[in-house]
Amino acid sequence: MTTTAYAARADTRSDAPLLSVRDLQVTFQRRGEEPFHAVDGVSFDVRPGQTVGLVGESGCGKSVTSLAIMGLLPRRGNRISGTVDFDGTDLLSLSDGQMRDRRGKDIAMVFQDPLSSLNPVVPVGIQVTEVLERHRGMNRKAAMPMAADLLKRVGIPDPDRRIKDYPHQMSGGMRQRALIAIALACAPRLLIADEPTTALDVTIQAQILALLKELVEDTGTALIMITHDLGVVAGLCDEVNVLYGGKIVERGPRHPIFRTPRHPYTNGLLGSIPRLDAAGERLTPIPGSVADNLPWDHACAFAPRCSQPIAVCTQTTPELETTGDRALRCHNPVEDPR
Amino acid sequence: MLRYIVRRLVQLLGVVIILSMLLFFWLRSLPGGPVNAMLGERATPEQVARFEQVLGLDQPLHIQYVRYMGRILQGEFGTSTAVLPGADAMDIFLARFPATIELTSTAVIIALLVAIPLGYFAARRHGSWLDNLSIVGSLIGIAVPVFFTAFLLKYWFAIELGWLPVSGRQDNLGCTRITKFFILDGLLTREWDCSVSALKHLILPSIALATIPFAVIFRITRASVLDVLDEDYVRTARAKGLTARIIRGRHVLRNAMLPVLTIIGLQVGSLLAGAILTESVFNFPGIGEALVTSFRGRDWGVLQILVLMAAVVFVLVNLLVDILYAVVDPRVRTR
């Protein structure tokens, strides 16, 4: 995307957010175990037509956030608080039935593993038409040509034949395209893509990302992109939220975040990407794993893995502080990014 | 698919030949024999020898086997010596078989109708009192011998309360026979009372027999639904906002039924074994009851046919299950 295209799109965007997540908290409470805060006070906005990235490694709470927005977390064993305001309605206050009416229609989701996310014993066509039948009140006969159209739109060749295929008869890329067709069937206003390219070959990854980008631009659908892959973020997102240990640690528009990461974690993530233009330079991985986290209550969870911790990091919780269009949760921000 | 079916049928032929051989030699290695059984202990050696000569039992075993197979190929399956002396063994099987089919299929239908919904809801309410109660129930089903269940049912509902008949397959109503499936015959000839009577006679034995497949089908359904509920495609279905009914039917049960289908095929063996006991308790004239009588009377001809045909049924039902499996699961079809 060129800068002018980006600017042009930014102009058409209204300022009122489509989705406004405030202080979202998801606590897993299993009997006989310490409660675990998978998502710990996350707030962010998504404006109509905007693409927002939720970035972080496994276990940082990005998928749980998306499932909480969709109302797909099981009631049992989970405590969810905060508000998820979608176009003026708090989704968390809706009943199961009201939420069912919105899922697949206003908010849709694309999942990580396209093979396991499609029902193996139902033809792909029916898996597309069932959404149309449910939300558009169409019968199957009327929905079939529309389903073929949708498959065509996501770039599946020979859709009239493919519509009768079962998932195992399709390639990985095609399955992900089918899942995207299912998600877009009812022209949702918000699409959540949870690592949509992780299970795919690299060449296919690029195709799927290009497809998502194109569809989002064509339809004006807002997109939440959940990923651990900063390459995906660089190609797609308007705004980036970096999550660590269930909290947002850094937020900002794409270019500034990549140019001048302030949080050591963001900086570390960028440092662990191999770069072609810096041959000979060593990769610097982030040491340790999320298992080393400190509790957020009276410390920075990232401190044990941080490249530049100071004494206060293990004594007080850093707050998310906003300056301009960026936000940061760090006691000792990076001054000289690599 | 057709090639596959043909291959399975050829395998079936192999099973039958080997089993017939095993049965033939095994039965003849047992002490006593049809002649002793028929003439009793006080028969003189001359009488025994004469009888053995008439029946061809004085010949060496391998010659007896070759002759036996030769007769079978000509469509002679031997003559009964005990179950219905003088009758053709195959006729006995054909007369008894519909009764057992009626009994076992009713038992399977009862088991499916109870076990699948119960297994589904036990899995959905995993860990609840319903779940625990059903597990205990199915354990009882597995642990209690079927003849004991059969006897208890007979004692309470037939003898003490008198609600249902004690034994037999139908009251003596002079019903017309067409297919020898008594319920079906009654419907075909519009002799409604015949169907009703046959159904009443079926209730207790089939409930007793149903306890065996019920326990297994319940367990497998529950485990399988638990697995499927965790599958990504169920999450996708929920993310589409589909109704609970469609998620349950199309996305959960359709996938969860695959292992259940396999189990039903494998249960045919224990169903036939269970039928022997149930039929004995209720004097239900099926092949199970005939099997017991023929064994007691050393009626080798009838016994051989019954066991062989039971094996054929077992293999055929499993073939049917495999075909059904391919119908339900497209991944098997393309293999």
XYZ file of C-alpha atoms in Angstrom, chain A residues 25-286:
262
model
C -10.438 -9.011 31.635
C -10.643 -12.774 31.190
C -9.800 -14.963 34.152
C -9.532 -18.743 33.905
C -10.719 -20.236 37.125
C -10.268 -23.997 37.379
C -11.154 -25.718 40.593
C -8.141 -26.224 42.831
C -5.952 -23.905 40.782
C -4.864 -20.295 41.133
C -6.999 -18.022 38.930
C -5.079 -17.081 35.797
C -5.566 -13.694 34.127
C -5.319 -14.587 30.442
C -6.426 -11.093 29.437
C -5.701 -8.418 32.001
C -7.379 -5.076 31.339
C -7.059 -4.746 27.574
C -8.526 -1.642 25.887
C -8.415 -0.730 22.212
C -10.591 0.713 19.450
C -11.278 -0.389 15.921
C -12.720 2.198 13.543
C -14.804 1.258 10.499
C -12.538 0.071 7.699
C -9.482 0.056 9.923
C -7.092 -2.872 10.269
C -5.813 -3.334 13.788
C -3.128 -5.821 14.746
C -2.952 -7.730 18.020
C 0.613 -8.974 18.219
C 2.404 -11.187 20.676
C 3.778 -14.655 21.257
C 1.753 -17.719 22.233
C -0.047 -17.280 25.536
C -0.059 -13.483 25.554
C -3.865 -13.421 25.451
C -4.459 -12.331 21.877
C -6.622 -15.297 20.869
C -8.526 -15.208 24.157
C -9.271 -11.529 23.502
C -10.777 -12.368 20.133
C -12.807 -15.275 21.513
C -14.122 -13.010 24.275
C -15.226 -10.430 21.691
C -16.982 -13.198 19.746
C -18.600 -14.583 22.897
C -17.059 -17.955 22.158
C -15.383 -18.585 25.498
C -17.097 -21.278 27.545
C -19.050 -19.853 30.484
C -17.785 -22.477 32.848
C -14.405 -21.803 34.416
C -14.069 -18.315 32.914
C -14.792 -14.889 34.346
C -15.099 -12.112 31.801
C -15.399 -8.436 32.756
C -15.090 -5.038 31.109
C -17.061 -3.856 28.091
C -16.946 -4.734 24.417
C -18.913 -1.975 22.749
C -19.884 -2.825 19.169
C -21.711 -0.010 17.411
C -23.364 1.127 20.637
C -24.140 -2.259 22.169
C -22.118 -3.949 24.879
C -21.633 -7.439 23.465
C -20.791 -8.857 26.886
C -24.264 -7.931 28.159
C -26.091 -9.722 25.337
C -27.866 -13.046 25.857
C -26.643 -16.191 24.105
C -29.435 -15.909 21.564
C -28.763 -12.220 20.815
C -25.066 -12.958 20.414
C -25.842 -15.876 18.078
C -27.807 -13.492 15.862
C -24.762 -11.245 15.536
C -22.033 -13.853 15.126
C -21.411 -14.644 11.486
C -23.522 -11.644 10.477
C -22.054 -8.489 12.060
C -18.827 -10.007 13.338
C -17.144 -12.933 11.655
C -13.984 -14.848 12.325
C -11.305 -16.666 10.338
C -9.364 -19.280 12.242
C -5.828 -20.510 12.271
C -5.922 -24.064 10.938
C -8.167 -24.275 7.888
C -8.222 -28.080 7.824
C -9.448 -28.582 11.356
C -11.682 -25.511 11.198
C -13.847 -26.982 8.446
C -16.224 -29.849 9.140
C -14.691 -32.895 7.422
C -17.980 -34.651 6.655
C -19.940 -31.726 5.181
C -19.368 -30.393 1.632
C -17.736 -26.953 1.592
C -20.692 -25.466 -0.279
C -23.073 -26.327 2.530
C -20.675 -24.885 5.062
C -20.988 -21.610 3.151
C -24.734 -21.741 2.545
C -25.586 -22.547 6.152
C -24.475 -19.041 7.169
C -26.654 -17.505 4.455
C -29.566 -19.722 5.466
C -29.153 -18.705 9.075
C -28.701 -14.954 8.748
C -30.259 -14.079 5.418
C -33.252 -16.388 5.715
C -32.432 -17.948 2.342
C -33.186 -21.561 1.474
C -30.355 -23.768 0.346
C -31.308 -23.697 -3.305
C -31.202 -19.916 -3.448
C -28.034 -19.760 -1.384
C -26.015 -22.174 -3.565
C -25.298 -19.794 -6.476
C -24.416 -17.121 -3.951
C -22.015 -19.507 -2.243
C -20.387 -20.256 -5.596
C -20.069 -16.519 -6.135
C -18.394 -16.108 -2.761
C -15.926 -18.909 -3.512
C -15.154 -17.233 -6.809
C -14.603 -13.922 -5.071
C -12.002 -15.398 -2.735
C -10.198 -16.842 -5.735
C -11.246 -20.488 -5.765
C -11.167 -21.664 -9.379
C -14.119 -23.592 -10.821
C -16.391 -22.751 -7.877
C -19.454 -24.562 -9.244
C -17.578 -27.836 -9.021
C -15.614 -27.000 -5.872
C -18.799 -26.268 -4.001
C -19.472 -30.007 -3.819
C -15.972 -30.807 -2.578
C -15.213 -31.914 0.933
C -12.455 -30.071 2.833
C -9.968 -32.946 2.427
C -10.255 -32.613 -1.345
C -8.960 -29.032 -1.232
C -5.452 -27.686 -0.754
C -4.527 -25.772 2.405
C -4.671 -22.398 0.689
C -8.016 -23.187 -0.869
C -9.426 -24.260 2.483
C -8.367 -20.963 4.023
C -9.977 -19.153 1.104
C -13.158 -21.129 1.756
C -13.055 -20.138 5.437
C -12.666 -16.502 4.404
C -15.629 -16.885 2.041
C -17.678 -18.262 4.942
C -16.655 -15.340 7.149
C -17.494 -12.763 4.478
C -20.767 -14.404 3.414
C -22.988 -11.956 5.275
C -20.757 -8.891 4.696
C -19.798 -8.442 8.353
C -18.696 -5.046 9.577
C -15.908 -6.564 11.633
C -13.715 -9.492 10.709
C -11.399 -11.117 13.210
C -8.573 -13.128 11.679
C -6.793 -15.315 14.230
C -3.391 -16.192 12.771
C -4.961 -16.935 9.386
C -1.662 -17.758 7.723
C 0.230 -19.681 10.402
C -0.715 -23.137 9.121
C 0.065 -22.332 5.482
C 3.115 -22.482 3.204
C 4.992 -19.213 2.849
C 3.932 -18.623 -0.759
C 0.310 -19.298 0.136
C 0.622 -17.024 3.169
C 1.375 -14.075 0.929
C -1.605 -14.888 -1.300
C -3.990 -15.129 1.640
C -2.737 -11.844 3.098
C -3.115 -10.133 -0.266
C -6.637 -11.528 -0.510
C -7.580 -10.326 2.968
C -6.172 -6.892 2.245
C -8.052 -6.649 -1.025
C -11.352 -7.821 0.469
C -11.079 -5.493 3.419
C -10.424 -2.561 1.108
C -13.277 -3.519 -1.236
C -15.911 -4.058 1.391
C -14.848 -1.539 4.022
C -14.853 -4.265 6.649
C -12.847 -3.515 9.754
C -10.252 -6.168 10.513
C -8.626 -7.332 13.698
C -5.498 -9.226 12.732
C -4.170 -11.527 15.396
C -0.653 -12.691 14.751
C 2.771 -13.369 16.164
C 4.294 -12.524 12.807
C 5.462 -8.926 12.507
C 5.825 -9.404 8.758
C 2.055 -9.804 8.559
C 1.593 -6.645 10.611
C 3.951 -4.689 8.387
C 2.003 -5.615 5.286
C -1.500 -5.131 6.581
C -2.185 -3.232 9.771
C -2.981 0.452 10.250
C -2.486 0.241 13.970
C -0.592 -2.247 16.096
C -1.229 -3.392 19.662
C 1.597 -5.398 21.188
C 0.407 -7.723 23.947
C 2.481 -9.259 26.665
C 1.196 -11.359 29.562
C -2.407 -10.348 28.938
C -1.735 -6.591 28.825
C -1.088 -4.182 25.994
C 2.524 -3.029 26.377
C 2.828 -0.825 23.305
C 0.469 0.683 20.777
C 0.919 2.895 17.768
C 0.461 3.334 14.029
C 2.360 0.817 11.961
C 5.235 2.914 10.631
C 6.290 4.593 13.890
C 6.162 1.270 15.734
C 8.478 -0.341 13.217
C 10.775 2.655 12.944
C 11.092 3.475 16.631
C 9.878 0.666 18.897
C 9.910 1.958 22.485
C 9.122 -1.170 24.477
C 12.009 -3.631 24.871
C 9.606 -6.471 23.998
C 8.569 -4.878 20.702
C 12.201 -4.117 20.019
C 13.067 -7.737 20.801
C 10.349 -9.043 18.475
C 11.713 -6.873 15.674
C 15.230 -8.016 16.490
C 14.322 -11.673 16.081
C 13.237 -11.240 12.451
C 15.957 -12.171 9.959
C 16.645 -9.282 7.559
C 17.995 -9.532 4.064
C 19.283 -5.968 4.020
C 21.480 -6.497 7.058
C 23.575 -9.488 6.067
C 26.056 -10.752 8.610
C 24.148 -9.238 11.509
C 23.323 -11.698 14.291
C 19.740 -12.421 15.192
C 18.957 -11.472 18.772
C 16.220 -13.678 20.178
C 14.301 -12.727 23.324
